[in-house]
Amino acid sequence: MSLPYGVVGLAESQAGLATLEAWYDAVADEIATLLAPFEARHANARKIADGTVQMLGSSGTVTTLAGVHFGLARYDRSYVDGSYLDFADIDRVSRRLAAMDGDGRAAEPCIGRERADLVVGGCAILAAICRTWPVGSLRVADRGVREGILVGLMRAQAVR
């Protein structure tokens, strides 16, 4: 399922708001509402209750949250890739970042100036996903979907 939201558009919608924390909660609520029809069709919550679902988070917000959570002095792909984040830790770090100003987020070594205005929008999207599908933890994958597609294409070409 694709949603009409991305972190850049969400960051632009923050301008002029009284508190980023209130915006974060409103965005998470709105995205959870958009996820509800997908959940109704696929009944993933039931599969989660049965213990047959795991969650994988790839790149962007998830890897950034992992780096901040682990207190890394600089982002380390080899440390983050394959790690696990509990939903409680995701919520705690996300809310801490939402409470900071842009300079505070930019000072975080795993965020930096270029992502300081984007990361909270990604956190709100992730909060809605975690709320909709309460698996409890997710596995962090630093290597993104595009890399997986590229590897698959390379393997298919090698077979030919």
PDB file of C-alpha atoms in Angstrom, residues 43-157:
ATOM      1  CA  ALA A  43      -6.180  -8.908   8.992  1.00  0.00           C
ATOM      2  CA  ASN A  44      -2.516  -8.531   9.927  1.00  0.00           C
ATOM      3  CA  ALA A  45      -3.439  -7.799  13.549  1.00  0.00           C
ATOM      4  CA  ARG A  46      -4.867 -11.322  13.819  1.00  0.00           C
ATOM      5  CA  LYS A  47      -1.655 -12.746  12.347  1.00  0.00           C
ATOM      6  CA  ILE A  48       0.335 -10.684  14.837  1.00  0.00           C
ATOM      7  CA  ALA A  49      -1.731 -12.119  17.702  1.00  0.00           C
ATOM      8  CA  ASP A  50      -1.003 -15.598  16.316  1.00  0.00           C
ATOM      9  CA  GLY A  51       2.727 -14.806  16.391  1.00  0.00           C
ATOM     10  CA  THR A  52       3.191 -15.325  12.661  1.00  0.00           C
ATOM     11  CA  VAL A  53       4.329 -11.798  11.767  1.00  0.00           C
ATOM     12  CA  GLN A  54       7.578  -9.978  12.188  1.00  0.00           C
ATOM     13  CA  MET A  55       8.295  -6.387  11.244  1.00  0.00           C
ATOM     14  CA  LEU A  56      11.254  -5.158   9.251  1.00  0.00           C
ATOM     15  CA  GLY A  57      12.126  -1.492   9.000  1.00  0.00           C
ATOM     16  CA  SER A  58      14.340  -0.411   6.140  1.00  0.00           C
ATOM     17  CA  SER A  59      16.523   2.676   5.800  1.00  0.00           C
ATOM     18  CA  GLY A  60      15.654   6.308   6.524  1.00  0.00           C
ATOM     19  CA  THR A  61      13.758   6.929   9.720  1.00  0.00           C
ATOM     20  CA  VAL A  62      14.243   3.445  11.148  1.00  0.00           C
ATOM     21  CA  THR A  63      18.029   3.434  10.795  1.00  0.00           C
ATOM     22  CA  THR A  64      18.222   7.003  12.099  1.00  0.00           C
ATOM     23  CA  LEU A  65      16.159   6.090  15.170  1.00  0.00           C
ATOM     24  CA  ALA A  66      18.378   3.075  15.787  1.00  0.00           C
ATOM     25  CA  GLY A  67      21.511   5.218  15.667  1.00  0.00           C
ATOM     26  CA  VAL A  68      20.016   7.756  18.078  1.00  0.00           C
ATOM     27  CA  HIS A  69      18.664   5.012  20.360  1.00  0.00           C
ATOM     28  CA  PHE A  70      22.047   3.321  20.579  1.00  0.00           C
ATOM     29  CA  GLY A  71      23.754   6.681  21.223  1.00  0.00           C
ATOM     30  CA  LEU A  72      26.198   6.279  18.357  1.00  0.00           C
ATOM     31  CA  ALA A  73      28.824   9.023  18.094  1.00  0.00           C
ATOM     32  CA  ARG A  74      28.418   8.715  14.321  1.00  0.00           C
ATOM     33  CA  TYR A  75      26.242   6.526  12.180  1.00  0.00           C
ATOM     34  CA  ASP A  76      27.624   2.989  11.861  1.00  0.00           C
ATOM     35  CA  ARG A  77      25.835   0.821   9.309  1.00  0.00           C
ATOM     36  CA  SER A  78      27.458  -2.369  10.598  1.00  0.00           C
ATOM     37  CA  TYR A  79      26.113  -1.719  14.126  1.00  0.00           C
ATOM     38  CA  VAL A  80      22.598  -0.696  13.094  1.00  0.00           C
ATOM     39  CA  ASP A  81      21.923  -3.273  10.371  1.00  0.00           C
ATOM     40  CA  GLY A  82      20.229  -6.325  11.870  1.00  0.00           C
ATOM     41  CA  SER A  83      19.562  -4.734  15.263  1.00  0.00           C
ATOM     42  CA  TYR A  84      16.140  -4.715  16.923  1.00  0.00           C
ATOM     43  CA  LEU A  85      14.115  -1.773  18.233  1.00  0.00           C
ATOM     44  CA  ASP A  86      11.325  -2.287  20.759  1.00  0.00           C
ATOM     45  CA  PHE A  87       8.220  -0.201  20.087  1.00  0.00           C
ATOM     46  CA  ALA A  88       8.610   1.447  23.502  1.00  0.00           C
ATOM     47  CA  ASP A  89      12.106   2.611  22.519  1.00  0.00           C
ATOM     48  CA  ILE A  90      10.837   3.848  19.142  1.00  0.00           C
ATOM     49  CA  ASP A  91       8.137   5.871  20.904  1.00  0.00           C
ATOM     50  CA  ARG A  92      10.544   7.251  23.522  1.00  0.00           C
ATOM     51  CA  VAL A  93      13.177   8.369  20.983  1.00  0.00           C
ATOM     52  CA  SER A  94      10.547   9.707  18.548  1.00  0.00           C
ATOM     53  CA  ARG A  95       8.860  11.819  21.232  1.00  0.00           C
ATOM     54  CA  ARG A  96      12.230  13.091  22.466  1.00  0.00           C
ATOM     55  CA  LEU A  97      13.097  14.191  18.920  1.00  0.00           C
ATOM     56  CA  ALA A  98       9.672  15.820  18.457  1.00  0.00           C
ATOM     57  CA  ALA A  99      10.223  17.805  21.669  1.00  0.00           C
ATOM     58  CA  MET A 100      13.578  19.165  20.426  1.00  0.00           C
ATOM     59  CA  ASP A 101      14.033  22.183  18.224  1.00  0.00           C
ATOM     60  CA  GLY A 102      15.723  21.853  14.839  1.00  0.00           C
ATOM     61  CA  ASP A 103      19.145  22.717  16.254  1.00  0.00           C
ATOM     62  CA  GLY A 104      18.804  20.015  18.904  1.00  0.00           C
ATOM     63  CA  ARG A 105      17.927  17.392  16.299  1.00  0.00           C
ATOM     64  CA  ALA A 106      20.723  18.620  14.012  1.00  0.00           C
ATOM     65  CA  ALA A 107      23.195  18.157  16.879  1.00  0.00           C
ATOM     66  CA  GLU A 108      22.331  14.460  17.073  1.00  0.00           C
ATOM     67  CA  PRO A 109      25.235  12.716  15.295  1.00  0.00           C
ATOM     68  CA  CYS A 110      22.980  10.267  13.445  1.00  0.00           C
ATOM     69  CA  ILE A 111      20.645  13.008  12.203  1.00  0.00           C
ATOM     70  CA  GLY A 112      22.606  16.085  11.189  1.00  0.00           C
ATOM     71  CA  ARG A 113      21.426  19.356   9.707  1.00  0.00           C
ATOM     72  CA  GLU A 114      20.099  17.869   6.441  1.00  0.00           C
ATOM     73  CA  ARG A 115      17.633  15.485   8.169  1.00  0.00           C
ATOM     74  CA  ALA A 116      16.775  17.580  11.243  1.00  0.00           C
ATOM     75  CA  ASP A 117      13.516  18.853   9.747  1.00  0.00           C
ATOM     76  CA  LEU A 118      12.565  15.516   8.162  1.00  0.00           C
ATOM     77  CA  VAL A 119      13.017  12.936  10.881  1.00  0.00           C
ATOM     78  CA  VAL A 120       9.949  13.790  12.995  1.00  0.00           C
ATOM     79  CA  GLY A 121       7.615  13.246  10.038  1.00  0.00           C
ATOM     80  CA  GLY A 122       9.137   9.814   9.521  1.00  0.00           C
ATOM     81  CA  CYS A 123       8.716   9.117  13.233  1.00  0.00           C
ATOM     82  CA  ALA A 124       5.001  10.002  13.016  1.00  0.00           C
ATOM     83  CA  ILE A 125       4.544   7.619  10.078  1.00  0.00           C
ATOM     84  CA  LEU A 126       6.351   4.875  11.983  1.00  0.00           C
ATOM     85  CA  ALA A 127       4.238   5.564  15.102  1.00  0.00           C
ATOM     86  CA  ALA A 128       1.068   4.953  13.065  1.00  0.00           C
ATOM     87  CA  ILE A 129       2.484   1.714  11.670  1.00  0.00           C
ATOM     88  CA  CYS A 130       3.479   0.506  15.143  1.00  0.00           C
ATOM     89  CA  ARG A 131       0.043   1.389  16.510  1.00  0.00           C
ATOM     90  CA  THR A 132      -1.770  -0.366  13.670  1.00  0.00           C
ATOM     91  CA  TRP A 133       0.379  -3.509  13.810  1.00  0.00           C
ATOM     92  CA  PRO A 134       1.572  -3.929  17.425  1.00  0.00           C
ATOM     93  CA  VAL A 135       4.255  -6.539  16.787  1.00  0.00           C
ATOM     94  CA  GLY A 136       6.262  -5.100  19.700  1.00  0.00           C
ATOM     95  CA  SER A 137       9.623  -4.759  17.969  1.00  0.00           C
ATOM     96  CA  LEU A 138      11.099  -4.401  14.537  1.00  0.00           C
ATOM     97  CA  ARG A 139      14.303  -5.553  12.949  1.00  0.00           C
ATOM     98  CA  VAL A 140      16.377  -2.772  11.413  1.00  0.00           C
ATOM     99  CA  ALA A 141      17.680  -3.238   7.877  1.00  0.00           C
ATOM    100  CA  ASP A 142      20.155  -0.661   6.683  1.00  0.00           C
ATOM    101  CA  ARG A 143      20.250  -2.055   3.222  1.00  0.00           C
ATOM    102  CA  GLY A 144      17.155  -0.670   1.539  1.00  0.00           C
ATOM    103  CA  VAL A 145      14.588  -2.022  -0.854  1.00  0.00           C
ATOM    104  CA  ARG A 146      16.380  -0.519  -3.856  1.00  0.00           C
ATOM    105  CA  GLU A 147      19.544  -2.421  -2.975  1.00  0.00           C
ATOM    106  CA  GLY A 148      17.548  -5.649  -2.753  1.00  0.00           C
ATOM    107  CA  ILE A 149      16.006  -5.027  -6.153  1.00  0.00           C
ATOM    108  CA  LEU A 150      19.435  -4.262  -7.603  1.00  0.00           C
ATOM    109  CA  VAL A 151      20.931  -7.469  -6.171  1.00  0.00           C
ATOM    110  CA  GLY A 152      17.972  -9.443  -7.549  1.00  0.00           C
ATOM    111  CA  LEU A 153      18.452  -7.933 -11.001  1.00  0.00           C
ATOM    112  CA  MET A 154      22.182  -8.631 -10.893  1.00  0.00           C
ATOM    113  CA  ARG A 155      21.582 -12.249  -9.940  1.00  0.00           C
ATOM    114  CA  ALA A 156      18.999 -12.666 -12.688  1.00  0.00           C
ATOM    115  CA  GLN A 157      21.464 -11.224 -15.223  1.00  0.00           C
TER     116      GLN A 157
END
